[in-house]
mmCIF file of N, CA, C and O in Angstrom:
data_model
loop_
_atom_site.group_PDB
_atom_site.id
_atom_site.type_symbol
_atom_site.label_atom_id
_atom_site.label_comp_id
_atom_site.label_asym_id
_atom_site.label_seq_id
_atom_site.Cartn_x
_atom_site.Cartn_y
_atom_site.Cartn_z
ATOM 1 N N UNK A 1105 21.019 -64.201 -21.127
ATOM 2 C CA UNK A 1105 22.341 -64.736 -20.907
ATOM 3 C C UNK A 1105 23.181 -64.455 -22.156
ATOM 4 O O UNK A 1105 22.952 -65.034 -23.196
ATOM 5 N N UNK A 1106 24.140 -63.522 -22.060
ATOM 6 C CA UNK A 1106 24.945 -63.206 -23.235
ATOM 7 C C UNK A 1106 25.906 -64.344 -23.584
ATOM 8 O O UNK A 1106 26.401 -65.050 -22.703
ATOM 9 N N UNK A 1107 26.124 -64.514 -24.872
ATOM 10 C CA UNK A 1107 27.101 -65.501 -25.324
ATOM 11 C C UNK A 1107 27.759 -65.013 -26.600
ATOM 12 O O UNK A 1107 27.216 -64.174 -27.311
ATOM 13 N N UNK A 1108 28.947 -65.528 -26.826
ATOM 14 C CA UNK A 1108 29.701 -65.198 -28.030
ATOM 15 C C UNK A 1108 30.253 -66.481 -28.615
ATOM 16 O O UNK A 1108 30.698 -67.371 -27.887
ATOM 17 N N UNK A 1109 30.254 -66.554 -29.927
ATOM 18 C CA UNK A 1109 30.855 -67.682 -30.627
ATOM 19 C C UNK A 1109 32.249 -67.280 -31.052
ATOM 20 O O UNK A 1109 32.473 -66.133 -31.450
ATOM 21 N N UNK A 1110 33.180 -68.209 -30.949
ATOM 22 C CA UNK A 1110 34.561 -67.927 -31.322
ATOM 23 C C UNK A 1110 35.166 -69.170 -31.953
ATOM 24 O O UNK A 1110 34.657 -70.283 -31.774
ATOM 25 N N UNK A 1111 36.253 -68.965 -32.680
ATOM 26 C CA UNK A 1111 36.995 -70.064 -33.287
ATOM 27 C C UNK A 1111 38.404 -70.039 -32.738
ATOM 28 O O UNK A 1111 39.059 -68.992 -32.731
ATOM 29 N N UNK A 1112 38.882 -71.183 -32.282
ATOM 30 C CA UNK A 1112 40.245 -71.297 -31.752
ATOM 31 C C UNK A 1112 41.230 -71.153 -32.906
ATOM 32 O O UNK A 1112 41.174 -71.918 -33.869
ATOM 33 N N UNK A 1113 42.127 -70.178 -32.823
ATOM 34 C CA UNK A 1113 43.087 -69.933 -33.891
ATOM 35 C C UNK A 1113 44.515 -70.322 -33.527
ATOM 36 O O UNK A 1113 45.410 -70.125 -34.328
ATOM 37 N N UNK A 1114 44.740 -70.853 -32.352
ATOM 38 C CA UNK A 1114 46.086 -71.289 -31.962
ATOM 39 C C UNK A 1114 46.487 -72.463 -32.837
ATOM 40 O O UNK A 1114 45.792 -73.478 -32.872
ATOM 41 N N UNK A 1115 47.597 -72.345 -33.522
ATOM 42 C CA UNK A 1115 48.005 -73.379 -34.471
ATOM 43 C C UNK A 1115 48.242 -74.731 -33.809
ATOM 44 O O UNK A 1115 48.103 -75.766 -34.449
ATOM 45 N N UNK A 1116 48.592 -74.742 -32.546
ATOM 46 C CA UNK A 1116 48.809 -75.996 -31.823
ATOM 47 C C UNK A 1116 47.634 -76.338 -30.912
ATOM 48 O O UNK A 1116 47.755 -77.198 -30.042
ATOM 49 N N UNK A 1117 46.523 -75.657 -31.069
ATOM 50 C CA UNK A 1117 45.372 -75.888 -30.214
ATOM 51 C C UNK A 1117 45.525 -75.149 -28.892
ATOM 52 O O UNK A 1117 46.477 -74.407 -28.676
ATOM 53 N N UNK A 1118 44.596 -75.368 -28.019
ATOM 54 C CA UNK A 1118 44.601 -74.668 -26.736
ATOM 55 C C UNK A 1118 45.373 -75.509 -25.714
ATOM 56 O O UNK A 1118 44.815 -76.121 -24.819
ATOM 57 N N UNK A 1119 46.699 -75.551 -25.880
ATOM 58 C CA UNK A 1119 47.552 -76.282 -24.944
ATOM 59 C C UNK A 1119 47.888 -75.379 -23.765
ATOM 60 O O UNK A 1119 47.286 -74.327 -23.589
ATOM 61 N N UNK A 1120 48.824 -75.777 -22.926
ATOM 62 C CA UNK A 1120 49.062 -75.126 -21.625
ATOM 63 C C UNK A 1120 49.269 -73.610 -21.699
ATOM 64 O O UNK A 1120 48.622 -72.875 -20.963
ATOM 65 N N UNK A 1121 50.157 -73.145 -22.536
ATOM 66 C CA UNK A 1121 50.465 -71.710 -22.554
ATOM 67 C C UNK A 1121 49.271 -70.862 -23.000
ATOM 68 O O UNK A 1121 48.893 -69.927 -22.306
ATOM 69 N N UNK A 1122 48.634 -71.177 -24.134
ATOM 70 C CA UNK A 1122 47.474 -70.363 -24.512
ATOM 71 C C UNK A 1122 46.289 -70.541 -23.573
ATOM 72 O O UNK A 1122 45.543 -69.592 -23.339
ATOM 73 N N UNK A 1123 46.113 -71.716 -23.014
ATOM 74 C CA UNK A 1123 45.025 -71.920 -22.054
ATOM 75 C C UNK A 1123 45.245 -71.056 -20.821
ATOM 76 O O UNK A 1123 44.307 -70.452 -20.300
ATOM 77 N N UNK A 1124 46.490 -70.981 -20.365
ATOM 78 C CA UNK A 1124 46.803 -70.150 -19.201
ATOM 79 C C UNK A 1124 46.554 -68.673 -19.508
ATOM 80 O O UNK A 1124 46.037 -67.935 -18.665
ATOM 81 N N UNK A 1125 46.918 -68.237 -20.711
ATOM 82 C CA UNK A 1125 46.690 -66.837 -21.096
ATOM 83 C C UNK A 1125 45.198 -66.522 -21.134
ATOM 84 O O UNK A 1125 44.765 -65.472 -20.641
ATOM 85 N N UNK A 1126 44.406 -67.424 -21.688
ATOM 86 C CA UNK A 1126 42.961 -67.217 -21.740
ATOM 87 C C UNK A 1126 42.361 -67.228 -20.335
ATOM 88 O O UNK A 1126 41.529 -66.384 -20.003
ATOM 89 N N UNK A 1127 42.804 -68.156 -19.494
ATOM 90 C CA UNK A 1127 42.300 -68.237 -18.121
ATOM 91 C C UNK A 1127 42.630 -66.972 -17.338
ATOM 92 O O UNK A 1127 41.792 -66.479 -16.576
ATOM 93 N N UNK A 1128 43.831 -66.431 -17.532
ATOM 94 C CA UNK A 1128 44.211 -65.176 -16.846
ATOM 95 C C UNK A 1128 43.273 -64.048 -17.240
ATOM 96 O O UNK A 1128 42.818 -63.275 -16.393
ATOM 97 N N UNK A 1129 43.008 -63.937 -18.528
ATOM 98 C CA UNK A 1129 42.121 -62.873 -19.007
ATOM 99 C C UNK A 1129 40.698 -63.054 -18.471
ATOM 100 O O UNK A 1129 40.052 -62.088 -18.080
ATOM 101 N N UNK A 1130 40.221 -64.288 -18.453
ATOM 102 C CA UNK A 1130 38.870 -64.546 -17.940
ATOM 103 C C UNK A 1130 38.790 -64.251 -16.450
ATOM 104 O O UNK A 1130 37.807 -63.680 -15.976
ATOM 105 N N UNK A 1131 39.825 -64.623 -15.707
ATOM 106 C CA UNK A 1131 39.841 -64.386 -14.258
ATOM 107 C C UNK A 1131 39.944 -62.902 -13.935
ATOM 108 O O UNK A 1131 39.485 -62.466 -12.877
ATOM 109 N N UNK A 1132 40.518 -62.131 -14.846
ATOM 110 C CA UNK A 1132 40.692 -60.693 -14.610
ATOM 111 C C UNK A 1132 39.381 -59.919 -14.756
ATOM 112 O O UNK A 1132 39.302 -58.762 -14.341
ATOM 113 N N UNK A 1133 38.369 -60.547 -15.325
ATOM 114 C CA UNK A 1133 37.068 -59.878 -15.429
ATOM 115 C C UNK A 1133 36.319 -60.056 -14.111
ATOM 116 O O UNK A 1133 36.688 -60.882 -13.287
ATOM 117 N N UNK A 1134 35.265 -59.301 -13.947
ATOM 118 C CA UNK A 1134 34.447 -59.439 -12.740
ATOM 119 C C UNK A 1134 33.247 -60.350 -12.996
ATOM 120 O O UNK A 1134 32.295 -60.345 -12.231
ATOM 121 N N UNK A 1135 33.329 -61.155 -14.065
ATOM 122 C CA UNK A 1135 32.208 -61.995 -14.472
ATOM 123 C C UNK A 1135 32.583 -63.475 -14.411
ATOM 124 O O UNK A 1135 33.725 -63.841 -14.646
ATOM 125 N N UNK A 1136 31.595 -64.294 -14.133
ATOM 126 C CA UNK A 1136 31.775 -65.742 -14.223
ATOM 127 C C UNK A 1136 31.495 -66.122 -15.674
ATOM 128 O O UNK A 1136 30.364 -65.998 -16.148
ATOM 129 N N UNK A 1137 32.534 -66.561 -16.372
ATOM 130 C CA UNK A 1137 32.426 -66.876 -17.789
ATOM 131 C C UNK A 1137 32.731 -68.354 -17.992
ATOM 132 O O UNK A 1137 33.671 -68.891 -17.411
ATOM 133 N N UNK A 1138 31.923 -68.993 -18.824
ATOM 134 C CA UNK A 1138 32.159 -70.386 -19.164
ATOM 135 C C UNK A 1138 32.452 -70.509 -20.654
ATOM 136 O O UNK A 1138 32.139 -69.612 -21.439
ATOM 137 N N UNK A 1139 33.053 -71.637 -21.014
ATOM 138 C CA UNK A 1139 33.370 -71.934 -22.405
ATOM 139 C C UNK A 1139 32.962 -73.378 -22.667
ATOM 140 O O UNK A 1139 33.078 -74.233 -21.785
ATOM 141 N N UNK A 1140 32.465 -73.625 -23.878
ATOM 142 C CA UNK A 1140 32.069 -74.985 -24.244
ATOM 143 C C UNK A 1140 32.075 -75.148 -25.753
ATOM 144 O O UNK A 1140 32.037 -74.166 -26.494
ATOM 145 N N UNK A 1141 32.150 -76.408 -26.160
ATOM 146 C CA UNK A 1141 31.896 -76.725 -27.566
ATOM 147 C C UNK A 1141 30.385 -76.581 -27.777
ATOM 148 O O UNK A 1141 29.611 -76.680 -26.826
ATOM 149 N N UNK A 1142 29.945 -76.390 -29.017
ATOM 150 C CA UNK A 1142 28.502 -76.255 -29.251
ATOM 151 C C UNK A 1142 27.683 -77.435 -28.724
ATOM 152 O O UNK A 1142 26.546 -77.255 -28.308
ATOM 153 N N UNK A 1143 28.269 -78.616 -28.697
ATOM 154 C CA UNK A 1143 27.536 -79.795 -28.223
ATOM 155 C C UNK A 1143 28.044 -80.298 -26.875
ATOM 156 O O UNK A 1143 27.744 -81.417 -26.472
ATOM 157 N N UNK A 1144 28.789 -79.453 -26.151
ATOM 158 C CA UNK A 1144 29.416 -79.911 -24.920
ATOM 159 C C UNK A 1144 28.946 -79.196 -23.673
ATOM 160 O O UNK A 1144 28.123 -78.280 -23.723
ATOM 161 N N UNK A 1145 29.501 -79.628 -22.563
ATOM 162 C CA UNK A 1145 29.196 -79.024 -21.262
ATOM 163 C C UNK A 1145 30.128 -77.846 -20.998
ATOM 164 O O UNK A 1145 31.309 -77.900 -21.355
ATOM 165 N N UNK A 1146 29.631 -76.805 -20.339
ATOM 166 C CA UNK A 1146 30.465 -75.639 -20.059
ATOM 167 C C UNK A 1146 31.460 -75.899 -18.931
ATOM 168 O O UNK A 1146 31.183 -76.665 -18.006
ATOM 169 N N UNK A 1147 32.624 -75.255 -19.054
ATOM 170 C CA UNK A 1147 33.631 -75.269 -17.994
ATOM 171 C C UNK A 1147 34.017 -73.824 -17.716
ATOM 172 O O UNK A 1147 33.868 -72.949 -18.574
ATOM 173 N N UNK A 1148 34.527 -73.534 -16.528
ATOM 174 C CA UNK A 1148 34.942 -72.160 -16.214
ATOM 175 C C UNK A 1148 36.098 -71.723 -17.119
ATOM 176 O O UNK A 1148 37.114 -72.415 -17.205
ATOM 177 N N UNK A 1149 35.940 -70.590 -17.766
ATOM 178 C CA UNK A 1149 37.000 -70.078 -18.636
ATOM 179 C C UNK A 1149 38.193 -69.587 -17.836
ATOM 180 O O UNK A 1149 39.281 -69.413 -18.392
ATOM 181 N N UNK A 1150 38.032 -69.387 -16.542
ATOM 182 C CA UNK A 1150 39.125 -68.894 -15.704
ATOM 183 C C UNK A 1150 39.991 -70.019 -15.150
ATOM 184 O O UNK A 1150 40.937 -69.761 -14.409
ATOM 185 N N UNK A 1151 39.720 -71.264 -15.530
ATOM 186 C CA UNK A 1151 40.480 -72.410 -15.030
ATOM 187 C C UNK A 1151 41.330 -73.020 -16.139
ATOM 188 O O UNK A 1151 40.794 -73.613 -17.082
ATOM 189 N N UNK A 1152 42.641 -72.904 -16.002
ATOM 190 C CA UNK A 1152 43.539 -73.475 -17.003
ATOM 191 C C UNK A 1152 43.301 -74.976 -17.142
ATOM 192 O O UNK A 1152 43.226 -75.499 -18.265
ATOM 193 N N UNK A 1153 43.183 -75.677 -16.034
ATOM 194 C CA UNK A 1153 42.994 -77.128 -16.093
ATOM 195 C C UNK A 1153 41.695 -77.508 -16.799
ATOM 196 O O UNK A 1153 41.668 -78.466 -17.586
ATOM 197 N N UNK A 1154 40.634 -76.767 -16.532
ATOM 198 C CA UNK A 1154 39.363 -77.069 -17.188
ATOM 199 C C UNK A 1154 39.427 -76.741 -18.678
ATOM 200 O O UNK A 1154 38.855 -77.471 -19.500
ATOM 201 N N UNK A 1155 40.133 -75.679 -19.029
ATOM 202 C CA UNK A 1155 40.315 -75.365 -20.450
ATOM 203 C C UNK A 1155 41.087 -76.478 -21.145
ATOM 204 O O UNK A 1155 40.733 -76.902 -22.247
ATOM 205 N N UNK A 1156 42.128 -76.966 -20.494
ATOM 206 C CA UNK A 1156 42.912 -78.058 -21.065
ATOM 207 C C UNK A 1156 42.069 -79.319 -21.227
ATOM 208 O O UNK A 1156 42.260 -80.074 -22.189
ATOM 209 N N UNK A 1157 41.135 -79.544 -20.310
ATOM 210 C CA UNK A 1157 40.299 -80.746 -20.374
ATOM 211 C C UNK A 1157 39.425 -80.776 -21.627
ATOM 212 O O UNK A 1157 38.991 -81.840 -22.046
ATOM 213 N N UNK A 1158 39.198 -79.617 -22.232
ATOM 214 C CA UNK A 1158 38.389 -79.564 -23.455
ATOM 215 C C UNK A 1158 39.149 -80.115 -24.657
ATOM 216 O O UNK A 1158 38.539 -80.574 -25.620
ATOM 217 N N UNK A 1159 40.491 -80.056 -24.620
ATOM 218 C CA UNK A 1159 41.296 -80.558 -25.732
ATOM 219 C C UNK A 1159 40.998 -79.855 -27.044
ATOM 220 O O UNK A 1159 40.952 -80.484 -28.097
ATOM 221 N N UNK A 1160 40.830 -78.545 -26.996
ATOM 222 C CA UNK A 1160 40.448 -77.786 -28.187
ATOM 223 C C UNK A 1160 41.586 -77.705 -29.197
ATOM 224 O O UNK A 1160 42.732 -77.438 -28.850
ATOM 225 N N UNK A 1161 41.248 -77.920 -30.448
ATOM 226 C CA UNK A 1161 42.205 -77.872 -31.562
ATOM 227 C C UNK A 1161 41.969 -76.624 -32.402
ATOM 228 O O UNK A 1161 40.898 -76.008 -32.348
ATOM 229 N N UNK A 1162 42.962 -76.285 -33.214
ATOM 230 C CA UNK A 1162 42.832 -75.142 -34.121
ATOM 231 C C UNK A 1162 41.606 -75.329 -35.017
ATOM 232 O O UNK A 1162 41.342 -76.415 -35.524
ATOM 233 N N UNK A 1163 40.843 -74.256 -35.158
ATOM 234 C CA UNK A 1163 39.670 -74.264 -36.025
ATOM 235 C C UNK A 1163 38.381 -74.697 -35.349
ATOM 236 O O UNK A 1163 37.309 -74.593 -35.948
ATOM 237 N N UNK A 1164 38.460 -75.172 -34.104
ATOM 238 C CA UNK A 1164 37.240 -75.588 -33.408
ATOM 239 C C UNK A 1164 36.428 -74.379 -32.968
ATOM 240 O O UNK A 1164 36.968 -73.363 -32.552
ATOM 241 N N UNK A 1165 35.133 -74.537 -33.034
ATOM 242 C CA UNK A 1165 34.199 -73.496 -32.595
ATOM 243 C C UNK A 1165 33.872 -73.702 -31.123
ATOM 244 O O UNK A 1165 33.720 -74.835 -30.663
ATOM 245 N N UNK A 1166 33.777 -72.598 -30.395
ATOM 246 C CA UNK A 1166 33.404 -72.635 -28.981
ATOM 247 C C UNK A 1166 32.377 -71.548 -28.706
ATOM 248 O O UNK A 1166 32.209 -70.615 -29.499
ATOM 249 N N UNK A 1167 31.720 -71.685 -27.566
ATOM 250 C CA UNK A 1167 30.744 -70.690 -27.133
ATOM 251 C C UNK A 1167 31.148 -70.206 -25.746
ATOM 252 O O UNK A 1167 31.352 -70.996 -24.832
ATOM 253 N N UNK A 1168 31.309 -68.898 -25.616
ATOM 254 C CA UNK A 1168 31.594 -68.246 -24.343
ATOM 255 C C UNK A 1168 30.286 -67.689 -23.808
ATOM 256 O O UNK A 1168 29.532 -67.048 -24.552
ATOM 257 N N UNK A 1169 30.011 -67.929 -22.526
ATOM 258 C CA UNK A 1169 28.731 -67.534 -21.943
ATOM 259 C C UNK A 1169 28.932 -66.972 -20.538
ATOM 260 O O UNK A 1169 29.868 -67.357 -19.841
ATOM 261 N N UNK A 1170 28.037 -66.070 -20.152
ATOM 262 C CA UNK A 1170 28.013 -65.571 -18.779
ATOM 263 C C UNK A 1170 26.565 -65.404 -18.346
ATOM 264 O O UNK A 1170 25.688 -65.125 -19.173
ATOM 265 N N UNK A 1171 26.318 -65.569 -17.058
ATOM 266 C CA UNK A 1171 24.989 -65.328 -16.504
ATOM 267 C C UNK A 1171 24.731 -63.842 -16.287
ATOM 268 O O UNK A 1171 23.607 -63.435 -16.051
ATOM 269 N N UNK A 1172 25.782 -63.048 -16.354
ATOM 270 C CA UNK A 1172 25.708 -61.610 -16.102
ATOM 271 C C UNK A 1172 25.418 -60.869 -17.406
ATOM 272 O O UNK A 1172 26.208 -60.922 -18.344
ATOM 273 N N UNK A 1173 24.310 -60.179 -17.466
ATOM 274 C CA UNK A 1173 23.917 -59.455 -18.675
ATOM 275 C C UNK A 1173 24.898 -58.345 -19.062
ATOM 276 O O UNK A 1173 24.891 -57.887 -20.196
ATOM 277 N N UNK A 1174 25.745 -57.910 -18.129
ATOM 278 C CA UNK A 1174 26.709 -56.848 -18.432
ATOM 279 C C UNK A 1174 28.055 -57.397 -18.906
ATOM 280 O O UNK A 1174 29.002 -56.637 -19.077
ATOM 281 N N UNK A 1175 28.150 -58.698 -19.135
ATOM 282 C CA UNK A 1175 29.429 -59.324 -19.483
ATOM 283 C C UNK A 1175 29.775 -59.255 -20.969
ATOM 284 O O UNK A 1175 30.818 -59.758 -21.377
ATOM 285 N N UNK A 1176 28.956 -58.626 -21.766
ATOM 286 C CA UNK A 1176 29.197 -58.560 -23.209
ATOM 287 C C UNK A 1176 30.607 -58.132 -23.601
ATOM 288 O O UNK A 1176 31.265 -58.813 -24.388
ATOM 289 N N UNK A 1177 31.108 -57.003 -23.066
ATOM 290 C CA UNK A 1177 32.459 -56.578 -23.431
ATOM 291 C C UNK A 1177 33.540 -57.601 -23.037
ATOM 292 O O UNK A 1177 34.497 -57.811 -23.781
ATOM 293 N N UNK A 1178 33.376 -58.238 -21.896
ATOM 294 C CA UNK A 1178 34.350 -59.254 -21.467
ATOM 295 C C UNK A 1178 34.299 -60.458 -22.406
ATOM 296 O O UNK A 1178 35.345 -61.011 -22.782
ATOM 297 N N UNK A 1179 33.102 -60.858 -22.811
ATOM 298 C CA UNK A 1179 32.966 -61.960 -23.757
ATOM 299 C C UNK A 1179 33.584 -61.599 -25.099
ATOM 300 O O UNK A 1179 34.251 -62.432 -25.728
ATOM 301 N N UNK A 1180 33.372 -60.351 -25.541
ATOM 302 C CA UNK A 1180 33.983 -59.890 -26.792
ATOM 303 C C UNK A 1180 35.501 -59.974 -26.715
ATOM 304 O O UNK A 1180 36.162 -60.406 -27.666
ATOM 305 N N UNK A 1181 36.058 -59.553 -25.586
ATOM 306 C CA UNK A 1181 37.508 -59.563 -25.395
ATOM 307 C C UNK A 1181 38.055 -60.990 -25.453
ATOM 308 O O UNK A 1181 39.064 -61.243 -26.106
ATOM 309 N N UNK A 1182 37.396 -61.921 -24.793
ATOM 310 C CA UNK A 1182 37.861 -63.308 -24.791
ATOM 311 C C UNK A 1182 37.697 -63.948 -26.168
ATOM 312 O O UNK A 1182 38.572 -64.706 -26.605
ATOM 313 N N UNK A 1183 36.612 -63.638 -26.857
ATOM 314 C CA UNK A 1183 36.411 -64.168 -28.210
ATOM 315 C C UNK A 1183 37.498 -63.644 -29.140
ATOM 316 O O UNK A 1183 38.045 -64.398 -29.960
ATOM 317 N N UNK A 1184 37.845 -62.367 -29.009
ATOM 318 C CA UNK A 1184 38.913 -61.795 -29.830
ATOM 319 C C UNK A 1184 40.256 -62.442 -29.505
ATOM 320 O O UNK A 1184 41.074 -62.683 -30.396
ATOM 321 N N UNK A 1185 40.485 -62.734 -28.243
ATOM 322 C CA UNK A 1185 41.731 -63.385 -27.832
ATOM 323 C C UNK A 1185 41.829 -64.777 -28.443
ATOM 324 O O UNK A 1185 42.901 -65.177 -28.922
ATOM 325 N N UNK A 1186 40.741 -65.521 -28.457
ATOM 326 C CA UNK A 1186 40.745 -66.853 -29.066
ATOM 327 C C UNK A 1186 41.006 -66.788 -30.569
ATOM 328 O O UNK A 1186 41.495 -67.750 -31.151
ATOM 329 N N UNK A 1187 40.686 -65.657 -31.177
ATOM 330 C CA UNK A 1187 40.876 -65.493 -32.616
ATOM 331 C C UNK A 1187 42.301 -65.077 -32.970
ATOM 332 O O UNK A 1187 42.580 -64.772 -34.123
ATOM 333 N N UNK A 1188 43.190 -65.077 -31.987
ATOM 334 C CA UNK A 1188 44.591 -64.740 -32.241
ATOM 335 C C UNK A 1188 45.464 -65.965 -32.012
ATOM 336 O O UNK A 1188 45.032 -66.976 -31.450
ATOM 337 N N UNK A 1189 46.707 -65.860 -32.418
ATOM 338 C CA UNK A 1189 47.686 -66.919 -32.166
ATOM 339 C C UNK A 1189 48.228 -66.680 -30.761
ATOM 340 O O UNK A 1189 49.183 -65.947 -30.559
ATOM 341 N N UNK A 1190 47.574 -67.267 -29.768
ATOM 342 C CA UNK A 1190 47.929 -67.027 -28.370
ATOM 343 C C UNK A 1190 49.367 -67.436 -28.036
ATOM 344 O O UNK A 1190 49.940 -66.913 -27.096
ATOM 345 N N UNK A 1191 49.933 -68.364 -28.771
ATOM 346 C CA UNK A 1191 51.326 -68.753 -28.514
ATOM 347 C C UNK A 1191 52.275 -67.577 -28.732
ATOM 348 O O UNK A 1191 53.306 -67.482 -28.084
ATOM 349 N N UNK A 1192 51.920 -66.696 -29.647
ATOM 350 C CA UNK A 1192 52.776 -65.539 -29.926
ATOM 351 C C UNK A 1192 52.762 -64.529 -28.784
ATOM 352 O O UNK A 1192 53.623 -63.679 -28.699
ATOM 353 N N UNK A 1193 51.786 -64.656 -27.876
ATOM 354 C CA UNK A 1193 51.663 -63.706 -26.777
ATOM 355 C C UNK A 1193 52.523 -64.090 -25.581
ATOM 356 O O UNK A 1193 52.630 -63.347 -24.633
ATOM 357 N N UNK A 1194 53.122 -65.298 -25.631
ATOM 358 C CA UNK A 1194 54.040 -65.734 -24.573
ATOM 359 C C UNK A 1194 53.334 -65.955 -23.333
ATOM 360 O O UNK A 1194 53.572 -66.034 -22.257
#
């Protein structure tokens, strides 16, 4: 089961706009991808509402995971997206 660790870099945390951008990118892949805090339960990365339910703040660590062994590139893409200021992406 591939996974990637990432740090949320959005200065205002993962609020509605950046959560929606991340969910769009996750939904655009052909993989079922989840996101969680290291000590938390996974939620679908393609769901804006579920992403918002995590209440992620700037600097928090998360883990992106997929059951699909071929999802590595998609996980890399989402981890890189979390490492940017998603608010700047509109």
